[in-house]
Amino acid sequence: MLETAVPASGGDGERLNPLRAGIESDRITDPCSIVLFGASGDLFKRMLLPAIWSLRMRGMLPNGFALIGFARTKYSDDEFREYCREQLEQFAPDGSKPRGELWDTFARCLGYITADFKQVAHFEQLRERLDENDKRAGTGGNRLFYLATPPSVFPGIIEMLHRADLDPHSNEHGWTRVVIEKPFGIDLESARALQKTVERVFSEHDVYRIDHYLGKEPVQDIMALRFANTIFEPIWNRNYIQSVQITSAESIGIEDRGNYYDHAGALRDMIQNHVLNLLALVAMEPPASSDADAIRNEKFKVFSAIARPHHEDVMKMSARGQYGPGSIDGEKVPGYRQEPDVAPQSNTETFAALRLGVDSWRWAGVPFYLRSGKRLAKKISEIAVTFKPIPHRLYGESTDAIEPNMLVVKIEPDEGVALRFEAKVPGPKSHIRSVSMDFNYGTGFGFHSPPAYERLLSDAMRGDQTLFTRWDAVELAWEIIMPVLDVWENTKDFSFPNYAAGDEGPDTALTLFADWRRL
Ligand code: BG6
């Protein structure tokens, strides 16, 4: 086994684990003010606020720091502090609840502006507040604008930042960056329109487009696995690899996001961004350096090499599904069309699968199968690389199935890497069976990875764009999925709902590819 014998947590094992050395490196960010547009929303309370608080708890925020909420809901500064405390009571992980001196000093960094995003006066008020912070809180003129609002308001906010002299060109004292949540547009055309607005105000090096999958530790490890080892890269090509399957399955439904989801669907929500970014990490060539643009250039090349599906081929290289009523963990759950804010005859897919090819010397002929869906049997994200079968059978009784080798990068809920290979079953016969070498972050390093948003926020504050998507790649990702979107939107699927909540997905996914790993 590759696993170290050190227990996952607690006790001497964790303290003495040599792999832990250096894990908590000093990554203190620049002094800055973060302005949170949409601070009364869901993303802020569930993800962003706990991430910022956790950075504070781990000593990774600078002394000169301020967080200003900017949203429609009416709060005074004190009410906003109280709101944040209540949310952290609920959403901060155990052991990091907002208490004591640490919380008191953090609370003093919080402020709020009740705002109408269409009123330039409110943005001017924000500018005054930021200037004041620079003087009083030592935030050094540095500003991070975080757009966590519904996407329809992104262009208006960017425009207002410009009109209120909050753009990078008007800031003589420090840096000005903008973090833009996904989705970046709802199709190619709207993404291009949004980009036009963005680039009127910000240069590409000031723009941080979020894809939170890139902040997940096992996702970052894909490059390390490939480029910090010699054993994988020589076989990482069409000569040895049969196929690649990338899965991002969820057991949750659409929760209370019907309004958004019914206009989005699985292809837009997950495949265009998260899943395609995973594909890029698997397929990219080794970058010349670890520089953000060196890496992002290679990802761009992967997307450039993916053949755009022809409209007439879409049905052959894709499968879609929508869940009906079913049960998850023994509990009955409604079908998609019965969810709140979903049209009763909705044609929106809650499951999407695609077969794509990367037309390059390395990958010619290797199919990449991608799938993602809601209300599937379980929550699991992984990449499975299947190697070619052995050329000649030497061992094994005639009834033994000799499985091809498979390398699985486990992203969620387990985090690690597993290698499946064949071994002889002990005994006088030459029976062969699949076994697995497993590496797990938890047990290996005695350390559970910080949530993606922590890493991404601190990178944005430090000016590291490596884990953020660049416009050219976002545009290509839209180009790749547009033909599928067009065909799906223009043809109603009369078989919907075609899988029950809690299943493996629709049967059509098996027609596309019979060897999906079971969820
Ligand atoms: C988001 C999607 O980007 O990712 C959600 O909008 C989805 O629909 C979520 O549930 C999944 O993220 P994770 O980290 O839970 O796999």
Short mmCIF file of C-alpha atoms in Angstrom, two decimals, residues 182 211-214 216 219 244-253 261 265-267 269-279 350-354 369-384 408-413 499 503-505 516-519:
data_model
loop_
_atom_site.label_atom_id
_atom_site.label_comp_id
_atom_site.label_asym_id
_atom_site.label_seq_id
_atom_site.Cartn_x
_atom_site.Cartn_y
_atom_site.Cartn_z
CA LYS A 182 -19.60 31.78 -12.28
CA ASP A 211 -14.20 28.09 -10.91
CA HIS A 212 -14.17 26.75 -7.39
CA TYR A 213 -13.18 23.25 -8.57
CA LEU A 214 -9.73 24.63 -9.35
CA LYS A 216 -9.95 21.93 -4.52
CA VAL A 219 -7.69 19.04 -8.41
CA VAL A 244 -10.78 8.96 -19.69
CA GLN A 245 -14.01 9.39 -17.75
CA ILE A 246 -14.71 12.44 -15.64
CA THR A 247 -17.63 12.33 -13.24
CA SER A 248 -19.14 15.00 -11.08
CA ALA A 249 -22.27 13.49 -9.57
CA GLU A 250 -24.43 14.95 -6.83
CA SER A 251 -27.15 13.41 -4.72
CA ILE A 252 -28.67 16.79 -3.87
CA GLY A 253 -31.36 18.22 -6.11
CA TYR A 261 -31.37 26.15 -12.62
CA GLY A 265 -29.28 22.91 -16.72
CA ALA A 266 -26.40 20.53 -16.07
CA LEU A 267 -24.43 21.35 -19.21
CA ASP A 269 -23.99 24.61 -14.62
CA MET A 270 -21.24 22.00 -14.40
CA ILE A 271 -19.83 20.78 -17.72
CA GLN A 272 -18.99 24.14 -19.36
CA ASN A 273 -16.82 25.10 -16.40
CA HIS A 274 -15.88 22.58 -13.69
CA VAL A 275 -15.80 19.42 -15.77
CA LEU A 276 -14.06 20.97 -18.79
CA ASN A 277 -11.44 22.44 -16.48
CA LEU A 278 -10.76 18.97 -15.10
CA LEU A 279 -10.39 17.69 -18.65
CA THR A 350 -30.42 17.68 -14.73
CA PHE A 351 -27.97 15.14 -16.13
CA ALA A 352 -25.53 15.66 -19.00
CA ALA A 353 -22.96 13.36 -20.53
CA LEU A 354 -20.66 14.03 -23.48
CA TYR A 369 -16.34 10.87 -21.38
CA LEU A 370 -17.80 13.57 -19.15
CA ARG A 371 -20.90 13.29 -16.98
CA SER A 372 -22.57 15.34 -14.31
CA GLY A 373 -25.99 15.26 -12.74
CA LYS A 374 -28.23 16.05 -9.80
CA ARG A 375 -30.10 13.55 -7.64
CA LEU A 376 -27.82 10.69 -8.58
CA ALA A 377 -27.03 7.74 -6.35
CA LYS A 378 -24.30 9.60 -4.48
CA LYS A 379 -22.06 12.63 -4.35
CA ILE A 380 -18.85 11.78 -6.10
CA SER A 381 -16.32 13.64 -8.23
CA GLU A 382 -13.48 11.73 -9.82
CA ILE A 383 -11.36 11.25 -12.90
CA ALA A 384 -10.76 7.68 -14.05
CA VAL A 408 -8.53 7.19 -10.33
CA VAL A 409 -8.07 10.73 -9.06
CA LYS A 410 -10.58 11.04 -6.22
CA ILE A 411 -11.80 14.58 -5.72
CA GLU A 412 -14.87 14.14 -3.53
CA PRO A 413 -15.89 12.88 -1.02
CA TYR A 499 -34.18 8.55 -14.41
CA ASP A 503 -30.35 6.23 -9.73
CA GLU A 504 -27.16 6.09 -11.76
CA GLY A 505 -28.60 8.38 -14.45
CA TRP A 516 -19.09 4.18 -16.72
CA ARG A 517 -17.86 3.46 -13.23
CA ARG A 518 -20.72 2.74 -10.90
CA LEU A 519 -21.50 5.65 -8.59
#
